[in-house]
Amino acid sequence: MRFLLTFLLAVWPLCASALVFDEHTRSVPLGQHMAVFEDVRGAASIEEISSAALQGSFRPHDKAVLNAGYSRSVFWLRLDLHYRPQQLEGVQSWLLELAYPPLDHLDLYLPDPQGGFRLAQRTGDALPFASRQLKQNNYLFELKLQPDQPQRVYLRLQSQGSIQAPLTLWAPNAFLEEQPARIYVLGLIYGVLLVMLVYNLFIFLSVRDTSYLYYIFYIASFGLYQVSVNGAGVEYFWPNNPWWANAATPFLIGSAALFGSQFARSFLHTAEHSPWVDRTLLVMMACGAVVMALAVTVSYAVSLRLATSLALLFTVVIFVAGVLAWLRGMRVARYFIIAWSAFLAGGAINTLMVLGYLPNIFITMYVSQIGSALEVGLLSLALADRINAMKEERARILHDAGLKLEALNQELANSNLLKDEFLATVTHELRTPMNGVIGSLELMQTIRLDGELAQYQKTAASSARDMMRMVNDILALTELQAGRLYPRREPFSLRGLFDGLRAQYGPRAEEKGLRFELQLDESLPDTLEGDAGKLAQSLGCLLDNAIKFTQHGAVLLRVSRGGHETDSLPLSIEVVDSGVGFKAPQEGRLYQRFQQLDGSMTREYGGLGIGLAICRQLVDLLGGSLSHESQPGQGSRFRLELSLALPVHAPAQAIVLRPVNSAALRQPEQCRVLIVEDNAINQLVTRGMLLKLGYQVRTADNGAEALELLRAESVDAILLDCQMPVMDGFATCRALRNLPGCADVPVLAITAHSHSGDRERCLAAGMSDYLAKPVKFEQLRQLLHEWVLCYPGSSA
């Protein structure tokens, strides 16, 4: 009697909660007919699970599908099945289906003859596909059920991903009849993906639009992801590679996010209208690449959780990008939004199902695939519409091209102006260090040097002078281009001008073994009015070229009267050489900047190719004309014709009032000179020159220091740099003229400019005279002789 009571107590709960069905049952969802136990530690064995002590820990499940989301626990499912046919027959086969392929481990335990439970089947996508009892993408187990005999079944579920358990008990014939509908749905989805992939591939090969290429990669990635999560991948593509069966899912999610984001950037042109959206898509691409890398390097659990979060965020960001593009007037964004709305809804529902917030039913399981098929088709329409939009955009671009070309031409003009200003600044700044170099070399001439050192000094001085000539030429060219030069009208000596040219270029010609001849018409008046500096510079360019391109023979400088006028003197100046000559080029090419007639001539003869350009522009500035005659191998002749004014006999105020008396009234040792110069090298060189000349020297680094020194002591002359920090030379001169005893002190400006009007600015600021950098020893000696030694003053 006690044994019977014990048996009834053990069997009665089983009979009370068992699922009863008969031979007419086709399928039964088991979600609400099972009990669930969560093994947090995951160490319980079947003996412990089936023991009476743990039976009370099983909780009845009241939902259609167990959806535990991402969990590290092991879940045990207990099923009590009672097959009660209306007509008694033998053992009946039934199929137990768990329709969630991504589960890692799935163990089926059935009763054994000893009253316990045995492991009947072990499978999962962490094992090869051959481990499955029935070769299906979902997990299928065959159950042999005796009529009117309750049977308990245990399922052990463990996975690093989401744990879903959509369990169904099927009659075999009902299962077979149900399969075509599911296969048709999946075939339709995969067919749409494949057709769209091939279709867009052909369009890409035709139009070469990279948007189609990114879209092709996106379709391929997303299609393979669907194959992976549906179990078709492990069934057909990688049945013997369990590691890749797990890693493929997060890897393909990352790949879809990577190429999908790039497709959206290219298709919607986010970089143009929404920079922050474009940056967000770039971040999404980076996250996709990181997920792909993590999928093959770290655990499946970590990479899948990141991939799922990325998929949810990806769909939202892409949708927002489409909305913003639509709001900014992009026509193709309409299709884009509709397409991504379908995908967004499907992806969000599927993701929420995987995370455990929605039940696992057919629609939630396959909604993302249905949405993706709709999205792919609609996006293909969007891409086709984009071709039409591109045609319209091309017409608009052609219309705007003329306006942009005009703007570019203006920018080019501004760029040339900036280039000229840059060259002017550079050449001006080069004068400061060149002043130190040339000044130091001239100081070396005042000491005794042996033969070798003297030769080195001579070579260095010659090179420095050549460098200075190039600097002056570049500065003159840039100021001519900028329109900052203007002709002056000052009295000058005609013979003094040409004697200076002979003194400058005669030795250079003799060094090459050439004769230098000056033929000056003696009937020409000596004193004329005009810009002697610019005339000398233009003739210097011609003489420099004549000497450069002549290997033997002579260079002739001929000056004659060009006509008869009453108020001016027409001059005809010719530079003739017996050099290589040239063939007359096209009009204007000879006088272009930075160009010689033959590129090989630049290598053979050197030079910047700007001499004739400077000469032509200077002559035009002076109101003259320049012409040429030449034959290859017979030399060249350049003729410069211009009119110079005859001097006005009425007295006029001189620009620079130098002392009339040229006899020295004092010795340099009796005179004190103040140097105001911020550059230490130039200050050192100028001080060395003054000490060589015998003067007492005081120095100041800027105008403020100079004023403080002048308040404390008196000086006989001031050498004042025009460009200085704190106070420039012009402000310093105006300030010192107001100091006691400084009103008549000679202030000699030292300026790096020689063409841009600084001379007039110096005189207007109250300076007495000026020296252009680089300061030469003889010029400094002569200027101080006239302004200091010829004055009968004394220093306190």
Short mmCIF file of N, CA, C and O in Angstrom, two decimals, residues 694-772:
data_model
loop_
_atom_site.label_atom_id
_atom_site.label_comp_id
_atom_site.label_asym_id
_atom_site.label_seq_id
_atom_site.Cartn_x
_atom_site.Cartn_y
_atom_site.Cartn_z
N GLY A 694 87.48 104.77 -38.05
CA GLY A 694 88.00 105.55 -36.94
C GLY A 694 86.94 106.25 -36.10
O GLY A 694 87.30 107.01 -35.20
N TYR A 695 85.67 106.03 -36.34
CA TYR A 695 84.62 106.72 -35.60
C TYR A 695 84.40 106.06 -34.24
O TYR A 695 84.65 104.87 -34.05
N GLN A 696 83.90 106.87 -33.28
CA GLN A 696 83.40 106.33 -32.03
C GLN A 696 81.99 105.80 -32.29
O GLN A 696 81.22 106.41 -33.02
N VAL A 697 81.64 104.68 -31.69
CA VAL A 697 80.39 104.01 -32.04
C VAL A 697 79.55 103.76 -30.79
O VAL A 697 80.06 103.34 -29.74
N ARG A 698 78.24 104.04 -30.91
CA ARG A 698 77.24 103.66 -29.93
C ARG A 698 76.18 102.82 -30.68
O ARG A 698 75.94 103.05 -31.86
N THR A 699 75.56 101.88 -29.98
CA THR A 699 74.56 101.01 -30.63
C THR A 699 73.28 100.98 -29.82
O THR A 699 73.29 101.15 -28.59
N ALA A 700 72.19 100.77 -30.52
CA ALA A 700 70.87 100.57 -29.91
C ALA A 700 70.11 99.55 -30.75
O ALA A 700 70.21 99.55 -31.97
N ASP A 701 69.34 98.68 -30.08
CA ASP A 701 68.64 97.60 -30.78
C ASP A 701 67.30 98.03 -31.37
O ASP A 701 66.76 97.34 -32.23
N ASN A 702 66.76 99.15 -30.92
CA ASN A 702 65.49 99.60 -31.45
C ASN A 702 65.34 101.10 -31.19
O ASN A 702 66.19 101.73 -30.55
N GLY A 703 64.23 101.67 -31.68
CA GLY A 703 64.04 103.10 -31.57
C GLY A 703 63.90 103.59 -30.15
O GLY A 703 64.39 104.68 -29.79
N ALA A 704 63.23 102.82 -29.29
CA ALA A 704 63.05 103.25 -27.91
C ALA A 704 64.40 103.35 -27.18
O ALA A 704 64.65 104.32 -26.45
N GLU A 705 65.29 102.36 -27.40
CA GLU A 705 66.61 102.42 -26.78
C GLU A 705 67.40 103.62 -27.31
O GLU A 705 68.14 104.27 -26.57
N ALA A 706 67.25 103.89 -28.61
CA ALA A 706 67.97 105.01 -29.21
C ALA A 706 67.54 106.33 -28.57
O ALA A 706 68.38 107.20 -28.27
N LEU A 707 66.26 106.52 -28.35
CA LEU A 707 65.77 107.77 -27.73
C LEU A 707 66.29 107.90 -26.31
O LEU A 707 66.65 109.01 -25.87
N GLU A 708 66.33 106.80 -25.56
CA GLU A 708 66.87 106.87 -24.20
C GLU A 708 68.34 107.26 -24.22
O GLU A 708 68.81 108.06 -23.40
N LEU A 709 69.10 106.70 -25.17
CA LEU A 709 70.53 107.03 -25.25
C LEU A 709 70.72 108.50 -25.64
O LEU A 709 71.60 109.19 -25.10
N LEU A 710 69.90 108.99 -26.57
CA LEU A 710 70.04 110.38 -27.02
C LEU A 710 69.66 111.38 -25.94
O LEU A 710 70.12 112.53 -25.94
N ARG A 711 68.82 110.99 -25.01
CA ARG A 711 68.51 111.88 -23.88
C ARG A 711 69.69 112.00 -22.93
O ARG A 711 69.82 113.00 -22.22
N ALA A 712 70.56 110.98 -22.93
CA ALA A 712 71.68 110.98 -21.99
C ALA A 712 72.96 111.54 -22.60
O ALA A 712 73.80 112.09 -21.88
N GLU A 713 73.15 111.41 -23.91
CA GLU A 713 74.39 111.90 -24.52
C GLU A 713 74.11 112.35 -25.95
O GLU A 713 73.09 111.97 -26.53
N SER A 714 75.02 113.09 -26.50
CA SER A 714 74.85 113.61 -27.86
C SER A 714 75.73 112.81 -28.81
O SER A 714 76.73 112.22 -28.40
N VAL A 715 75.33 112.80 -30.08
CA VAL A 715 76.09 112.11 -31.12
C VAL A 715 76.21 113.05 -32.31
O VAL A 715 75.49 114.05 -32.42
N ASP A 716 77.11 112.69 -33.23
CA ASP A 716 77.32 113.52 -34.42
C ASP A 716 76.54 113.02 -35.63
O ASP A 716 76.37 113.77 -36.60
N ALA A 717 76.09 111.77 -35.60
CA ALA A 717 75.29 111.23 -36.70
C ALA A 717 74.59 109.98 -36.21
O ALA A 717 75.03 109.33 -35.24
N ILE A 718 73.50 109.64 -36.90
CA ILE A 718 72.72 108.46 -36.54
C ILE A 718 72.49 107.63 -37.80
O ILE A 718 72.00 108.15 -38.80
N LEU A 719 72.89 106.35 -37.75
CA LEU A 719 72.57 105.40 -38.81
C LEU A 719 71.33 104.63 -38.35
O LEU A 719 71.39 103.85 -37.40
N LEU A 720 70.22 104.84 -39.03
CA LEU A 720 68.92 104.40 -38.54
C LEU A 720 68.29 103.40 -39.51
O LEU A 720 68.02 103.73 -40.66
N ASP A 721 68.07 102.15 -39.02
CA ASP A 721 67.38 101.14 -39.83
C ASP A 721 65.89 101.49 -39.89
O ASP A 721 65.29 101.89 -38.89
N CYS A 722 65.27 101.33 -41.05
CA CYS A 722 63.87 101.74 -41.21
C CYS A 722 62.90 100.71 -40.63
O CYS A 722 61.82 101.08 -40.16
N GLN A 723 63.24 99.44 -40.68
CA GLN A 723 62.34 98.40 -40.20
C GLN A 723 62.89 97.79 -38.93
O GLN A 723 63.88 97.08 -38.94
N MET A 724 62.20 98.08 -37.79
CA MET A 724 62.62 97.59 -36.49
C MET A 724 61.38 97.30 -35.64
O MET A 724 60.31 97.88 -35.86
N PRO A 725 61.52 96.44 -34.65
CA PRO A 725 60.42 96.25 -33.72
C PRO A 725 60.34 97.43 -32.74
O PRO A 725 61.21 98.30 -32.74
N VAL A 726 59.31 97.45 -31.92
CA VAL A 726 59.05 98.47 -30.90
C VAL A 726 58.72 99.80 -31.58
O VAL A 726 57.59 100.28 -31.53
N MET A 727 59.73 100.43 -32.23
CA MET A 727 59.52 101.66 -33.00
C MET A 727 60.30 101.54 -34.30
O MET A 727 61.50 101.23 -34.29
N ASP A 728 59.63 101.75 -35.45
CA ASP A 728 60.36 101.68 -36.70
C ASP A 728 61.18 102.96 -36.90
O ASP A 728 61.12 103.91 -36.12
N GLY A 729 61.97 102.97 -37.98
CA GLY A 729 62.87 104.10 -38.20
C GLY A 729 62.15 105.41 -38.43
O GLY A 729 62.63 106.48 -38.00
N PHE A 730 60.99 105.39 -39.08
CA PHE A 730 60.28 106.62 -39.38
C PHE A 730 59.75 107.28 -38.10
O PHE A 730 59.89 108.48 -37.90
N ALA A 731 59.13 106.47 -37.23
CA ALA A 731 58.63 107.00 -35.97
C ALA A 731 59.78 107.46 -35.08
O ALA A 731 59.69 108.49 -34.38
N THR A 732 60.88 106.72 -35.11
CA THR A 732 62.04 107.10 -34.29
C THR A 732 62.60 108.44 -34.73
O THR A 732 62.95 109.30 -33.90
N CYS A 733 62.70 108.65 -36.05
CA CYS A 733 63.25 109.91 -36.56
C CYS A 733 62.36 111.10 -36.16
O CYS A 733 62.86 112.15 -35.74
N ARG A 734 61.05 110.93 -36.30
CA ARG A 734 60.15 112.02 -35.92
C ARG A 734 60.27 112.34 -34.44
O ARG A 734 60.22 113.52 -34.04
N ALA A 735 60.45 111.29 -33.61
CA ALA A 735 60.54 111.52 -32.18
C ALA A 735 61.87 112.18 -31.79
O ALA A 735 61.91 113.10 -30.97
N LEU A 736 62.98 111.75 -32.39
CA LEU A 736 64.28 112.31 -31.98
C LEU A 736 64.46 113.74 -32.45
O LEU A 736 65.23 114.50 -31.86
N ARG A 737 63.76 114.13 -33.52
CA ARG A 737 63.87 115.52 -33.97
C ARG A 737 63.32 116.50 -32.92
O ARG A 737 63.65 117.69 -32.94
N ASN A 738 62.48 115.99 -32.02
CA ASN A 738 61.93 116.84 -30.97
C ASN A 738 62.77 116.85 -29.71
O ASN A 738 62.46 117.58 -28.77
N LEU A 739 63.84 116.05 -29.68
CA LEU A 739 64.72 116.05 -28.51
C LEU A 739 65.67 117.24 -28.57
O LEU A 739 66.07 117.69 -29.67
N PRO A 740 66.07 117.77 -27.42
CA PRO A 740 67.02 118.89 -27.40
C PRO A 740 68.34 118.51 -28.07
O PRO A 740 68.92 117.47 -27.77
N GLY A 741 68.82 119.36 -28.97
CA GLY A 741 70.10 119.16 -29.63
C GLY A 741 70.08 118.18 -30.77
O GLY A 741 71.13 117.89 -31.36
N CYS A 742 68.92 117.62 -31.11
CA CYS A 742 68.84 116.61 -32.17
C CYS A 742 68.16 117.11 -33.43
O CYS A 742 67.95 116.35 -34.36
N ALA A 743 67.77 118.36 -33.45
CA ALA A 743 67.01 118.86 -34.60
C ALA A 743 67.84 118.85 -35.87
O ALA A 743 67.32 118.64 -36.96
N ASP A 744 69.16 119.10 -35.76
CA ASP A 744 70.01 119.18 -36.95
C ASP A 744 71.00 118.04 -37.06
O ASP A 744 71.90 118.08 -37.90
N VAL A 745 70.89 117.03 -36.20
CA VAL A 745 71.82 115.89 -36.27
C VAL A 745 71.55 115.11 -37.57
O VAL A 745 70.39 114.79 -37.87
N PRO A 746 72.58 114.82 -38.37
CA PRO A 746 72.36 114.04 -39.59
C PRO A 746 71.82 112.64 -39.26
O PRO A 746 72.42 111.90 -38.46
N VAL A 747 70.67 112.31 -39.81
CA VAL A 747 70.08 110.99 -39.65
C VAL A 747 70.11 110.30 -41.01
O VAL A 747 69.45 110.74 -41.95
N LEU A 748 70.90 109.27 -41.10
CA LEU A 748 71.10 108.56 -42.36
C LEU A 748 70.33 107.24 -42.30
O LEU A 748 70.66 106.36 -41.49
N ALA A 749 69.30 107.13 -43.13
CA ALA A 749 68.47 105.93 -43.13
C ALA A 749 69.20 104.77 -43.80
O ALA A 749 69.91 104.96 -44.78
N ILE A 750 68.99 103.60 -43.26
CA ILE A 750 69.48 102.36 -43.89
C ILE A 750 68.25 101.53 -44.20
O ILE A 750 67.56 101.05 -43.30
N THR A 751 67.92 101.36 -45.47
CA THR A 751 66.69 100.68 -45.87
C THR A 751 66.99 99.53 -46.81
O THR A 751 67.93 99.60 -47.61
N ALA A 752 66.19 98.48 -46.68
CA ALA A 752 66.33 97.34 -47.58
C ALA A 752 65.58 97.58 -48.89
O ALA A 752 65.70 96.79 -49.82
N HIS A 753 64.79 98.66 -48.96
CA HIS A 753 64.07 98.99 -50.19
C HIS A 753 64.88 100.00 -51.00
O HIS A 753 65.53 100.88 -50.43
N SER A 754 64.79 99.84 -52.29
CA SER A 754 65.44 100.83 -53.14
C SER A 754 64.56 101.24 -54.31
O SER A 754 64.96 102.06 -55.11
N HIS A 755 63.37 100.67 -54.39
CA HIS A 755 62.53 100.96 -55.55
C HIS A 755 61.11 101.37 -55.18
O HIS A 755 60.36 101.77 -56.04
N SER A 756 60.69 101.20 -53.94
CA SER A 756 59.27 101.27 -53.64
C SER A 756 58.88 102.54 -52.89
O SER A 756 57.91 102.55 -52.17
N GLY A 757 59.61 103.65 -53.04
CA GLY A 757 59.19 104.91 -52.45
C GLY A 757 59.69 105.16 -51.05
O GLY A 757 59.31 106.16 -50.43
N ASP A 758 60.53 104.27 -50.52
CA ASP A 758 61.03 104.49 -49.16
C ASP A 758 61.96 105.70 -49.08
O ASP A 758 62.10 106.31 -48.03
N ARG A 759 62.61 106.03 -50.18
CA ARG A 759 63.49 107.20 -50.16
C ARG A 759 62.70 108.46 -49.83
O ARG A 759 63.09 109.26 -48.98
N GLU A 760 61.54 108.59 -50.48
CA GLU A 760 60.72 109.76 -50.21
C GLU A 760 60.15 109.72 -48.79
O GLU A 760 60.03 110.73 -48.12
N ARG A 761 59.79 108.51 -48.35
CA ARG A 761 59.29 108.39 -46.97
C ARG A 761 60.36 108.78 -45.96
O ARG A 761 60.07 109.38 -44.93
N CYS A 762 61.61 108.39 -46.25
CA CYS A 762 62.70 108.75 -45.34
C CYS A 762 62.85 110.26 -45.24
O CYS A 762 62.96 110.82 -44.13
N LEU A 763 62.87 110.92 -46.38
CA LEU A 763 63.03 112.37 -46.37
C LEU A 763 61.83 113.06 -45.73
O LEU A 763 61.98 114.04 -45.00
N ALA A 764 60.63 112.53 -45.97
CA ALA A 764 59.44 113.13 -45.39
C ALA A 764 59.42 112.96 -43.88
O ALA A 764 58.83 113.78 -43.16
N ALA A 765 60.05 111.91 -43.35
CA ALA A 765 60.08 111.69 -41.90
C ALA A 765 61.14 112.52 -41.21
O ALA A 765 61.27 112.46 -39.98
N GLY A 766 61.94 113.30 -41.97
CA GLY A 766 62.95 114.15 -41.37
C GLY A 766 64.34 113.60 -41.44
O GLY A 766 65.26 114.15 -40.79
N MET A 767 64.58 112.54 -42.21
CA MET A 767 65.92 111.98 -42.32
C MET A 767 66.72 112.80 -43.32
O MET A 767 66.17 113.43 -44.22
N SER A 768 68.03 112.77 -43.18
CA SER A 768 68.91 113.60 -44.00
C SER A 768 69.24 112.95 -45.33
O SER A 768 69.27 113.59 -46.37
N ASP A 769 69.50 111.66 -45.32
CA ASP A 769 69.87 110.94 -46.53
C ASP A 769 69.63 109.46 -46.25
O ASP A 769 69.20 109.09 -45.15
N TYR A 770 69.92 108.63 -47.23
CA TYR A 770 69.67 107.21 -47.01
C TYR A 770 70.70 106.38 -47.74
O TYR A 770 71.33 106.81 -48.71
N LEU A 771 70.89 105.14 -47.23
CA LEU A 771 71.73 104.13 -47.85
C LEU A 771 70.87 102.89 -48.08
O LEU A 771 70.12 102.48 -47.18
N ALA A 772 70.98 102.29 -49.25
CA ALA A 772 70.26 101.04 -49.52
C ALA A 772 71.13 99.85 -49.12
O ALA A 772 72.35 99.84 -49.35
#
